[in-house]
mmCIF file of C-alpha atoms in Angstrom:
data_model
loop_
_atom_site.group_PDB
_atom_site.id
_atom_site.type_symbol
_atom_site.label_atom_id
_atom_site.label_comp_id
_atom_site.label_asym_id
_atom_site.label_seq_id
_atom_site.Cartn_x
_atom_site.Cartn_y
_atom_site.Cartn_z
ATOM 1 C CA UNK A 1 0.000 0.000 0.000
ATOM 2 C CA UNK A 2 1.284 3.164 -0.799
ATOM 3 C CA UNK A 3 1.190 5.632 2.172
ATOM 4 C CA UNK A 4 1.785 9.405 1.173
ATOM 5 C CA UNK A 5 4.090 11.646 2.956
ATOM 6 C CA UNK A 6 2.639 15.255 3.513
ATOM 7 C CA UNK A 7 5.088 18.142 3.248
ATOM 8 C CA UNK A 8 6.245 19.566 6.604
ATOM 9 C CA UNK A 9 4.580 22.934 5.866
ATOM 10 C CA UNK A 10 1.702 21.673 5.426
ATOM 11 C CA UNK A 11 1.836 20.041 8.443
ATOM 12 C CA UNK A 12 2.570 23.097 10.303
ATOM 13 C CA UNK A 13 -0.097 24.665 8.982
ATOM 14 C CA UNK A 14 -2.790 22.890 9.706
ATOM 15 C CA UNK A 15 -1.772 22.217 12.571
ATOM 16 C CA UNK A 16 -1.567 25.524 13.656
ATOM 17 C CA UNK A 17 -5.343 25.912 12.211
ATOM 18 C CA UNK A 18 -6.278 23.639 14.415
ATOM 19 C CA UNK A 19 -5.020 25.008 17.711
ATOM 20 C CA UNK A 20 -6.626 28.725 16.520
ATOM 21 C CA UNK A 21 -9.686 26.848 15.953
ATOM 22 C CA UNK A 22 -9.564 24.691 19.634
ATOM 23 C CA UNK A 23 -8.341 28.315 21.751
ATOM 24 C CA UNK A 24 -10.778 29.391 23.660
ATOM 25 C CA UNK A 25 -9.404 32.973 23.811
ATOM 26 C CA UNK A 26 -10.895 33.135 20.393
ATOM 27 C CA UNK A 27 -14.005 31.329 20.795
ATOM 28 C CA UNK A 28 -16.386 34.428 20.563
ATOM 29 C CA UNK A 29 -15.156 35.203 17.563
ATOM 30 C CA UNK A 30 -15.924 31.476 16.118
ATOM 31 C CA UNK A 31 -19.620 32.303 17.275
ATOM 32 C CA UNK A 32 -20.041 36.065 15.902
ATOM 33 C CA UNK A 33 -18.331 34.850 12.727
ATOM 34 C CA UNK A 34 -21.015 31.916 12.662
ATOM 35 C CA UNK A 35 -23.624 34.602 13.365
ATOM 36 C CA UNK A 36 -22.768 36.581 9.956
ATOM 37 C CA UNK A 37 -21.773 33.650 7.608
ATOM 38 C CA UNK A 38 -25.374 31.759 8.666
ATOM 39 C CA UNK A 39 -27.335 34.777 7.469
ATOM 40 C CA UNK A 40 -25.371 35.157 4.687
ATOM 41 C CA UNK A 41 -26.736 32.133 3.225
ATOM 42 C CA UNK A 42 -29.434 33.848 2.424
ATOM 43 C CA UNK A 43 -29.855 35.540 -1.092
ATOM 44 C CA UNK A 44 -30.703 38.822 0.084
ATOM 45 C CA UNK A 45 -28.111 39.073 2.428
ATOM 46 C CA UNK A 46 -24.529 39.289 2.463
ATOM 47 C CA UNK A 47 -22.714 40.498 5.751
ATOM 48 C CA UNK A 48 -19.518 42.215 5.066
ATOM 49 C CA UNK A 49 -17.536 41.816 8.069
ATOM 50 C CA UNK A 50 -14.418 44.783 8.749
ATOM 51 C CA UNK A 51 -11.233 43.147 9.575
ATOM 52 C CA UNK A 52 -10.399 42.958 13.027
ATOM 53 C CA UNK A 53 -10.234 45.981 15.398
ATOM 54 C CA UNK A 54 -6.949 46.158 17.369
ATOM 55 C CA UNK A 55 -7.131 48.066 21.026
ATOM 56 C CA UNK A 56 -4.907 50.829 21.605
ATOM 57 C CA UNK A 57 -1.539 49.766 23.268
ATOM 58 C CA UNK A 58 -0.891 51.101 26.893
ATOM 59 C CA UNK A 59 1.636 54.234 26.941
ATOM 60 C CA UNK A 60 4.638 53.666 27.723
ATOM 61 C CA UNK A 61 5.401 54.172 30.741
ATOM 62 C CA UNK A 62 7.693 57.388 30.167
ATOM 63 C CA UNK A 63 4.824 59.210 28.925
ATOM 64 C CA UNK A 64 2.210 58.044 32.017
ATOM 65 C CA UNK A 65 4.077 58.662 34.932
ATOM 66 C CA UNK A 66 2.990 60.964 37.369
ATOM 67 C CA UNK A 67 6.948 63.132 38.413
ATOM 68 C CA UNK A 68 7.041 62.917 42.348
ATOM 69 C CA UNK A 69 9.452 65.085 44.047
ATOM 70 C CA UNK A 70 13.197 64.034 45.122
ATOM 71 C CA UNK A 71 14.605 65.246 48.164
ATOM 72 C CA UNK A 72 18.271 65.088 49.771
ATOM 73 C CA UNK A 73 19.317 65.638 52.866
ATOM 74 C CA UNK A 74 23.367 65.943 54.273
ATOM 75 C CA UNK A 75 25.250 64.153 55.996
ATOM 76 C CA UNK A 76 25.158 66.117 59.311
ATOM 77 C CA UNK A 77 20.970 66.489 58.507
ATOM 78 C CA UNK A 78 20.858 63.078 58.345
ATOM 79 C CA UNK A 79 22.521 62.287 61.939
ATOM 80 C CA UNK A 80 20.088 64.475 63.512
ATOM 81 C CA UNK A 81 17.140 62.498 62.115
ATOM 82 C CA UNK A 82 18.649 59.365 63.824
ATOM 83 C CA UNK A 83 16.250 60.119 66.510
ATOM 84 C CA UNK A 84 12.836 58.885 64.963
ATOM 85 C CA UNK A 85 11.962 56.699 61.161
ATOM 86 C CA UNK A 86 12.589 59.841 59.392
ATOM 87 C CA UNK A 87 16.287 58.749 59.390
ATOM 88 C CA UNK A 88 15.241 55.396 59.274
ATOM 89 C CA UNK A 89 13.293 56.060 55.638
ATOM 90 C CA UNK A 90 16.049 58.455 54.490
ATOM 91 C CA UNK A 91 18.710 56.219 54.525
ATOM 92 C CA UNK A 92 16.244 53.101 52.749
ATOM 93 C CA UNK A 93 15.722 55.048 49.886
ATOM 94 C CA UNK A 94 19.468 56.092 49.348
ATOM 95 C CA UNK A 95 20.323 52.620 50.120
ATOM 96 C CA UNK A 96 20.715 49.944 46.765
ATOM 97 C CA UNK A 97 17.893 48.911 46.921
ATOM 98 C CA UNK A 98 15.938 51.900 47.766
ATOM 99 C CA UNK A 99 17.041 53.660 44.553
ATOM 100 C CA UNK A 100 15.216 51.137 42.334
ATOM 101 C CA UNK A 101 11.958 50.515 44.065
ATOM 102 C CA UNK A 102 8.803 49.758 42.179
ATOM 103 C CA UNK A 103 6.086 51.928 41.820
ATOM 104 C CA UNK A 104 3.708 50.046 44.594
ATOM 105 C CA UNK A 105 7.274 49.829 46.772
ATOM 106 C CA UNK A 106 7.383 53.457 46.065
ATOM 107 C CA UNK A 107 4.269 54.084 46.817
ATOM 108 C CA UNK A 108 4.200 52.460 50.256
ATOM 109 C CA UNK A 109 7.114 54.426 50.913
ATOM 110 C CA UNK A 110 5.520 57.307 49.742
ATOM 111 C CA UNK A 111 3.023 57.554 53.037
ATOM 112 C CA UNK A 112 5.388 56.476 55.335
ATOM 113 C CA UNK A 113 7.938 59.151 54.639
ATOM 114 C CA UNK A 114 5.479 61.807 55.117
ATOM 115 C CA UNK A 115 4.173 60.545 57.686
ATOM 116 C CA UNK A 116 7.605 60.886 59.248
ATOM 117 C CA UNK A 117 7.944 64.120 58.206
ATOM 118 C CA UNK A 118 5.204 65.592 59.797
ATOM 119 C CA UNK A 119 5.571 63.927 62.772
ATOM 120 C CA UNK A 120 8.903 63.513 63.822
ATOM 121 C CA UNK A 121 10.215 65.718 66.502
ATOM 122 C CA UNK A 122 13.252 68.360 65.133
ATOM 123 C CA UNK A 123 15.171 70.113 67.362
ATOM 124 C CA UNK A 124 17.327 71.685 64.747
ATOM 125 C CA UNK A 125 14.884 74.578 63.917
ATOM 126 C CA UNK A 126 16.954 75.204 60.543
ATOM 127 C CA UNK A 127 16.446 71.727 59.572
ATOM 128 C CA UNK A 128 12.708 71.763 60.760
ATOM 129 C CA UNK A 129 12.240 74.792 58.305
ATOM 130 C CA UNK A 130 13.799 73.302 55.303
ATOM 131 C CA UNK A 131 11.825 69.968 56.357
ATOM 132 C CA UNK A 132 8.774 71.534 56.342
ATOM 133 C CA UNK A 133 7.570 72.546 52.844
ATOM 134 C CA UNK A 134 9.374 69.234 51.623
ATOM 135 C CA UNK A 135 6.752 67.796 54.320
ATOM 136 C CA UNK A 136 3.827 69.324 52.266
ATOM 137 C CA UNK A 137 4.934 68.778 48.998
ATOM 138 C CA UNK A 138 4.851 65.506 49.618
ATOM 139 C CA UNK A 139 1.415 65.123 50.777
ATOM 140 C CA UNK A 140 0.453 67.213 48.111
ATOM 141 C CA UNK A 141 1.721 64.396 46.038
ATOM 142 C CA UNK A 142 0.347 61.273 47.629
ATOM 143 C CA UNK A 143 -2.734 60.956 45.152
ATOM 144 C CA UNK A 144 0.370 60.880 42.157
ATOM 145 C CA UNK A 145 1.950 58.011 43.918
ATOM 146 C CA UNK A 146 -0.815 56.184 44.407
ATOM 147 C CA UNK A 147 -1.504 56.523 40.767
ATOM 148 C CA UNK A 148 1.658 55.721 39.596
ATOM 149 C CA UNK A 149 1.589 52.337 41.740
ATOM 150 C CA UNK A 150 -2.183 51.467 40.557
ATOM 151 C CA UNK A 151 -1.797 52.540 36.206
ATOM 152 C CA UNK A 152 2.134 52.576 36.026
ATOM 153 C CA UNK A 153 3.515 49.341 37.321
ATOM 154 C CA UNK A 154 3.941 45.954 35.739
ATOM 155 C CA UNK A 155 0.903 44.683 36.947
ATOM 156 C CA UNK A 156 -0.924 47.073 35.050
ATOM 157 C CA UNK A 157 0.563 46.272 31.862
ATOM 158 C CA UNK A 158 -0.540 42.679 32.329
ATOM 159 C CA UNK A 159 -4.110 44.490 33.526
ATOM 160 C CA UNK A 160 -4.515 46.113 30.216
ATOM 161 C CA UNK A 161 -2.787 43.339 28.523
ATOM 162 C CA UNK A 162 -4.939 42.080 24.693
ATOM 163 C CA UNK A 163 -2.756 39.150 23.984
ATOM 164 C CA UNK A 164 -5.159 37.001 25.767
ATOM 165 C CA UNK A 165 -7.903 37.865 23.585
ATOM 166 C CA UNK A 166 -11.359 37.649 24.298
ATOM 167 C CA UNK A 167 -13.576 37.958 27.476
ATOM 168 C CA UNK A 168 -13.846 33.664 27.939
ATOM 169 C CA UNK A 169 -17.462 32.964 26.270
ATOM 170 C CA UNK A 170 -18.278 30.533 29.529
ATOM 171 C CA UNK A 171 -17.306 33.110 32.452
ATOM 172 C CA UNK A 172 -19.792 34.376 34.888
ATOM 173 C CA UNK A 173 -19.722 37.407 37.343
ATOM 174 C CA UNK A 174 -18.086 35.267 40.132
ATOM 175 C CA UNK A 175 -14.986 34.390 38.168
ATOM 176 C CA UNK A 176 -14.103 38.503 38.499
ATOM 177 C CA UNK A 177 -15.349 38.894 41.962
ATOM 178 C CA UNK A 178 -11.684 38.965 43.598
ATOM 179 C CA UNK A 179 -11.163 41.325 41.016
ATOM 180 C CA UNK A 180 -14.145 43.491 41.914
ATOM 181 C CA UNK A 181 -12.643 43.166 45.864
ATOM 182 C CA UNK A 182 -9.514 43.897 44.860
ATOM 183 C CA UNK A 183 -10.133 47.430 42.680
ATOM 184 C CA UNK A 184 -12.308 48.264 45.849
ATOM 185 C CA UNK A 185 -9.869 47.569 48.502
ATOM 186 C CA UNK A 186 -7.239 50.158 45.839
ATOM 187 C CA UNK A 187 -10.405 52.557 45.991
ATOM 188 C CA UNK A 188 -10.611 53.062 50.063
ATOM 189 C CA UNK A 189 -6.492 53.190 50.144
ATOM 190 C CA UNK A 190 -6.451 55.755 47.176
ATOM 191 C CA UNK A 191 -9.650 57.875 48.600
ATOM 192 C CA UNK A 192 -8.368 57.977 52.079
ATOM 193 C CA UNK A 193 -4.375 58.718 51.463
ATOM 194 C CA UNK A 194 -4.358 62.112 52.002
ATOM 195 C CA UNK A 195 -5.148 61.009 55.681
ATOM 196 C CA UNK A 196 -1.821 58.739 55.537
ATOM 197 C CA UNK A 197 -3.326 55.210 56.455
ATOM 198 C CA UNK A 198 -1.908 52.397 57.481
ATOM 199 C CA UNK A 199 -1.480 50.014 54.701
ATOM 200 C CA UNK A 200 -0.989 46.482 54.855
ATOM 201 C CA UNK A 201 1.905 46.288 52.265
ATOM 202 C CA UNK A 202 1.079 42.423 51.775
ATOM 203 C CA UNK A 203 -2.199 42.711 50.753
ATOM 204 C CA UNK A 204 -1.916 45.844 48.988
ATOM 205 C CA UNK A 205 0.412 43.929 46.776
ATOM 206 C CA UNK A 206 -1.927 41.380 46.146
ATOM 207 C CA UNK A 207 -4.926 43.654 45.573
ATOM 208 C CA UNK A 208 -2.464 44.580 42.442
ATOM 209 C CA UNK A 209 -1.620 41.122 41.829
ATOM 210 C CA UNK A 210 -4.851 39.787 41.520
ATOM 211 C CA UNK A 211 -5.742 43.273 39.147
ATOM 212 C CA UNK A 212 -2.541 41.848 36.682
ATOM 213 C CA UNK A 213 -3.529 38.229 36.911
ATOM 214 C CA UNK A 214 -7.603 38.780 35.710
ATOM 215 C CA UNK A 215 -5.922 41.067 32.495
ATOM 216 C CA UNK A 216 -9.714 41.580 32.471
ATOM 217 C CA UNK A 217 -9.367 45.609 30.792
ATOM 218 C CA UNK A 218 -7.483 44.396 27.916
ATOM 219 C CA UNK A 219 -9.539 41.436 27.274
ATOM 220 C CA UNK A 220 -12.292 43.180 27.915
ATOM 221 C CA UNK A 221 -11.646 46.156 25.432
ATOM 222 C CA UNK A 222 -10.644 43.533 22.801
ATOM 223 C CA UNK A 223 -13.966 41.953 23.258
ATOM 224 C CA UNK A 224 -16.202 45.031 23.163
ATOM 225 C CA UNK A 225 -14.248 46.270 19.951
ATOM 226 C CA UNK A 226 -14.300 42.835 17.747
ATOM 227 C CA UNK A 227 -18.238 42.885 19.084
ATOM 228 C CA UNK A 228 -18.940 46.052 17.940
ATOM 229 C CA UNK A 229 -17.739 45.837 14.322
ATOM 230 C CA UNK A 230 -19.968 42.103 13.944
ATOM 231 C CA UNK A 231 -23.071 43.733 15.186
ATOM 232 C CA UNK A 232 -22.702 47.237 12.965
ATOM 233 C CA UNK A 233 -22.232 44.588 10.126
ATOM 234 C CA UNK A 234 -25.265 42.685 10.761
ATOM 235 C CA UNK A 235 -27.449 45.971 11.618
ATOM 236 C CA UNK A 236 -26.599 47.744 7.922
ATOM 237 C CA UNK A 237 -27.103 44.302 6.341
ATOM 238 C CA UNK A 238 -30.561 44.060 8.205
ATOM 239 C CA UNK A 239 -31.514 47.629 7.375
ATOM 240 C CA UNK A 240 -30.949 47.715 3.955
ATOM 241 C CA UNK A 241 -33.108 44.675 3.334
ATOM 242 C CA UNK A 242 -35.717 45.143 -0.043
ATOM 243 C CA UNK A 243 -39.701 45.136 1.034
ATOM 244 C CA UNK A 244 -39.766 42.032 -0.428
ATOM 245 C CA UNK A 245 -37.760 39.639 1.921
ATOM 246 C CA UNK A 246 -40.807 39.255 4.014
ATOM 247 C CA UNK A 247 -42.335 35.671 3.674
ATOM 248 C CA UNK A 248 -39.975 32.298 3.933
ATOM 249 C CA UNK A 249 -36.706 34.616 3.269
ATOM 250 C CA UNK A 250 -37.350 36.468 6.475
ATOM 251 C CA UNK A 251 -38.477 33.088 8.475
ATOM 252 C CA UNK A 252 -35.203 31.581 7.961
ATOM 253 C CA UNK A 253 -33.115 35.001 8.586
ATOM 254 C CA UNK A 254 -35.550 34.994 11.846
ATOM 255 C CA UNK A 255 -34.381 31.300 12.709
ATOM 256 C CA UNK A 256 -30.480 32.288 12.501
ATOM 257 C CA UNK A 257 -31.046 35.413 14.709
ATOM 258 C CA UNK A 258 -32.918 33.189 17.628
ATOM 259 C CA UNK A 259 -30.227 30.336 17.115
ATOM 260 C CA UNK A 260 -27.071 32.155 16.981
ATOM 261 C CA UNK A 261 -27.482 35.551 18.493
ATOM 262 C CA UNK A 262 -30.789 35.300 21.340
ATOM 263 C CA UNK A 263 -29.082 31.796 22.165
ATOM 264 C CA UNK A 264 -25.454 32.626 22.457
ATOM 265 C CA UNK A 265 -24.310 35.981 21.696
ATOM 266 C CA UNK A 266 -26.895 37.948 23.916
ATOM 267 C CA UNK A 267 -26.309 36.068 26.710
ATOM 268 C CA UNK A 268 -22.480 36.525 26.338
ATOM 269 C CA UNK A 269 -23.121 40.197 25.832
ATOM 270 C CA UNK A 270 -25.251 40.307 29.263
ATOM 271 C CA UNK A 271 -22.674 38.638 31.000
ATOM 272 C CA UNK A 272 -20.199 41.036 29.935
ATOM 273 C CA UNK A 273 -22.486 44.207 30.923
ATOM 274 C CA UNK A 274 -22.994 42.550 33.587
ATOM 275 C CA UNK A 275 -19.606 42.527 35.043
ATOM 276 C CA UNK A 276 -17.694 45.564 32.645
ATOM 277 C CA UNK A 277 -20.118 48.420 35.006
ATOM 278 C CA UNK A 278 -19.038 47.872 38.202
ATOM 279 C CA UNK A 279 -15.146 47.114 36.890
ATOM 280 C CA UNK A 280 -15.522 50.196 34.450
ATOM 281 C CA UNK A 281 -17.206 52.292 37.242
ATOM 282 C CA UNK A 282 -14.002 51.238 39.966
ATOM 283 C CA UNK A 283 -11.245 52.191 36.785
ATOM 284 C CA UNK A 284 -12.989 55.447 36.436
ATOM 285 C CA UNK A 285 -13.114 56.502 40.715
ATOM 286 C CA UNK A 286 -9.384 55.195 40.869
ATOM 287 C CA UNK A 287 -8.225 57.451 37.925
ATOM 288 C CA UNK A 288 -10.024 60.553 39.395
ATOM 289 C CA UNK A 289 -7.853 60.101 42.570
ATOM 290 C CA UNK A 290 -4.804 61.432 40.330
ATOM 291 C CA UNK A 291 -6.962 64.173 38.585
ATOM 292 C CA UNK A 292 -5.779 65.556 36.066
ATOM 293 C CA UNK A 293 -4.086 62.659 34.479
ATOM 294 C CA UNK A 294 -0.612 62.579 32.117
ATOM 295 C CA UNK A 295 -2.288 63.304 28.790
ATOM 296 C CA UNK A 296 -1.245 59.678 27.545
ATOM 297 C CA UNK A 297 -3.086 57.986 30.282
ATOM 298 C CA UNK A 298 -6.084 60.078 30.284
ATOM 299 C CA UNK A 299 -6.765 59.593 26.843
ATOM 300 C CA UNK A 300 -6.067 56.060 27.285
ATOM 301 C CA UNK A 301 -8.546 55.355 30.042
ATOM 302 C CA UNK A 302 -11.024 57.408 27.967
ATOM 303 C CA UNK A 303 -11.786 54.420 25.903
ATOM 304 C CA UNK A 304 -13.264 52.833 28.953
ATOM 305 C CA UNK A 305 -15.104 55.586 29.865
ATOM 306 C CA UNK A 306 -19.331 55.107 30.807
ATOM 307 C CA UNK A 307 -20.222 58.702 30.003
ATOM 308 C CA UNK A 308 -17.902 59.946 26.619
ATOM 309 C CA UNK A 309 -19.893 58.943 23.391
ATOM 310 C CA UNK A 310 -16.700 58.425 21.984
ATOM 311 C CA UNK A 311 -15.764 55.578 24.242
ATOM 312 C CA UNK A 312 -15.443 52.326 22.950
ATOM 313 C CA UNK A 313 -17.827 50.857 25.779
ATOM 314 C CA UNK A 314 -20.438 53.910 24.395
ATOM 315 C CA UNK A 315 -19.368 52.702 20.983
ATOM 316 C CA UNK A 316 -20.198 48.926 22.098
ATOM 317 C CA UNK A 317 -23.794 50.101 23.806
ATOM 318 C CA UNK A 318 -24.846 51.873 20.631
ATOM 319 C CA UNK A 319 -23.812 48.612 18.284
ATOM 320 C CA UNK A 320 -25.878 46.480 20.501
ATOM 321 C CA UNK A 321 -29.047 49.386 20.369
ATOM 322 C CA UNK A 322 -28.762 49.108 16.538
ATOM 323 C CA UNK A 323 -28.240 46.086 16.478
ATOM 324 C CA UNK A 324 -31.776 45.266 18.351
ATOM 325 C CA UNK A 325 -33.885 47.996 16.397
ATOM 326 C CA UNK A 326 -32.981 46.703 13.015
ATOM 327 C CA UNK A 327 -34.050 43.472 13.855
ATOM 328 C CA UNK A 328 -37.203 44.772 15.646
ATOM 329 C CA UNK A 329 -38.038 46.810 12.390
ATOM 330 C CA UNK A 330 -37.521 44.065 10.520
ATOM 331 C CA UNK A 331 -39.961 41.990 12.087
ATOM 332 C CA UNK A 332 -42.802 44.714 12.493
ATOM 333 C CA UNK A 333 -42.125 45.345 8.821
ATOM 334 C CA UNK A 334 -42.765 41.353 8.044
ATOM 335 C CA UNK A 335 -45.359 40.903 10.858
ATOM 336 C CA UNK A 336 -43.037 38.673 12.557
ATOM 337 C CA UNK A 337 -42.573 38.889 17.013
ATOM 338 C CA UNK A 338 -39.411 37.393 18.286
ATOM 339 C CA UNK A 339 -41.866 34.912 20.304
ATOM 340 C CA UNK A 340 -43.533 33.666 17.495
ATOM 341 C CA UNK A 341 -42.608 29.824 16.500
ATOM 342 C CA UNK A 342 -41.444 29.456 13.159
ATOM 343 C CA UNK A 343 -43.475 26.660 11.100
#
């Protein structure tokens, strides 16, 4: 029996076909993409999909860091801090170590040094005077800290992170409730640091840590963008239908709509609405703790934004309102209710 040898690249590449077609970060795509080729079997339809919409990358982080203020003191200053953790914190942040901290490390530090300068007892009233407006300079800048350790670290890279892909089609509000805990235990630290809390440095790393693991904003925008472009497709398809589609043409476009979007897609979409406000809502009250925002930031997080029309969540919601009243028109122009059973 003969037995025929297939080429290595062709190997490859279907092999590689197959693995995109098993991923489940891609699996909403496999079902909107089902959604448009189904009613384009149809004669009087034929969905013309865009090509993909790529997300915005997250600035670098030279252009959305928030510029805290350095301060030095001498030698001899330094001996007469000895006294209290003002010399303490002085001499960790000129040690190794100190000089490269992370942004949360940094952070952390942040409120304890002024903490320590406001409290700390000077005897040296020459020091005490140059001390002083550091003292308030650097309460003034708390809220830029706290920023800087919440948008600018790694873990919010990974937060905002697309290379995951979609939103999983199968999740549920309670996969994204540590996530949910976590932006609001950020929220009560970043409202209340002017009043130079306590913070328990463990867990306020792994309120960040669970914020990088979920990369829910990235996937998230990724989701509501390749969304948006499948239902805008389908809606000018729908709306441009002739009179005469009514009758078995509209029945079977009727049947694809129930079967593909009212069975799968919607409740996808109300999954994701379902978790994206309180998330979105969280993102919005932690960025307006570092009001007003390096321009680069500002207009990133804009794309998330519940209010601006311009947003791509806004941009989602009016896809999905489209979406539903060209379908509804549809049917009242045919005589058709979604509750009807087809014959």
């Amino acid at each position: 029996m003969e037995v025929y040898i297939f080429p290595k690249s062709i190997v490859i590449i279907v092999t590689f076909l197959m693995l995109v077609g098993c991923d489940a970060r891609y699996k909403p795509e496999q079902v909107l993409s089902e959604y448009a080729t189904s009613l384009s079997r149809s004669a009087y339809l034929d969905v013309s999909v865009p090509d993909p919409v790529m997300p915005k990358l997250y600035p670098s982080v030279q252009v959305r860091t928030m510029v805290l203020t350095q301060f030095d003191v001498s030698l001899l200053d330094f001996l007469s801090l000895q006294h209290c953790d003002l010399g303490l914190l002085v001499g960790e942040r000129n040690s190794v170590l100190g000089r490269v901290m992370v942004n949360s490390q940094r952070f952390l530090y942040e409120v304890k040094i002024t903490r320590a300068l406001e409290t700390c007892p000077i005897e040296n009233q020459s020091l005490a005077d140059k001390l002083a407006p550091i003292a308030k300079q650097k309460h003034k800048e708390l809220p830029r800290a706290f920023i800087n350790a919440v948008f600018n670290g790694d873990e919010a890279k990974s937060f905002f992170s697309f290379s995951n892909g979609f939103v999983p089609m199968g999740y549920t509000a309670a996969n994204y409730q540590s996530l949910q805990s976590a932006l609001g235990d950020l929220l009560v630290i970043g409202q209340n640091v002017l009043t130079l809390p306590h913070i328990d440095s463990n867990a306020f790393e792994q309120d960040l840590k669970i914020m990088a693991d979920s990369e829910y904003a990235g996937k998230l925008l990724y989701s509501l963008l390749q969304i948006t472009r499948y239902l805008n497709a389908v809606s000018e398809s729908i709306e441009l239908l002739p009179p005469n589609v009514c009758g078995p043409p509209v029945t079977f476009l009727k049947q694809q709509f129930e079967h593909h979007y009212v069975k799968l897609i919607q409740p996808y979409m109300a999954r994701l609405n379902g978790t994206a406000y309180p998330v979105l809502s969280q993102l919005h009250q932690l960025a307006m703790i570092g009001d007003p925002l390096p321009a680069a930031l500002a207009n990133y997080l804009a794309q998330f934004s519940l209010q601006d029309e311009q947003s791509v969540w806004r941009r989602y919601q009016a896809a999905s309102r489209r979406h539903a009243m060209a379908w509804s028109h549809l049917f009242q122009r045919c005589g058709l209710s979604l509750n009807q059973k087809n014959n």
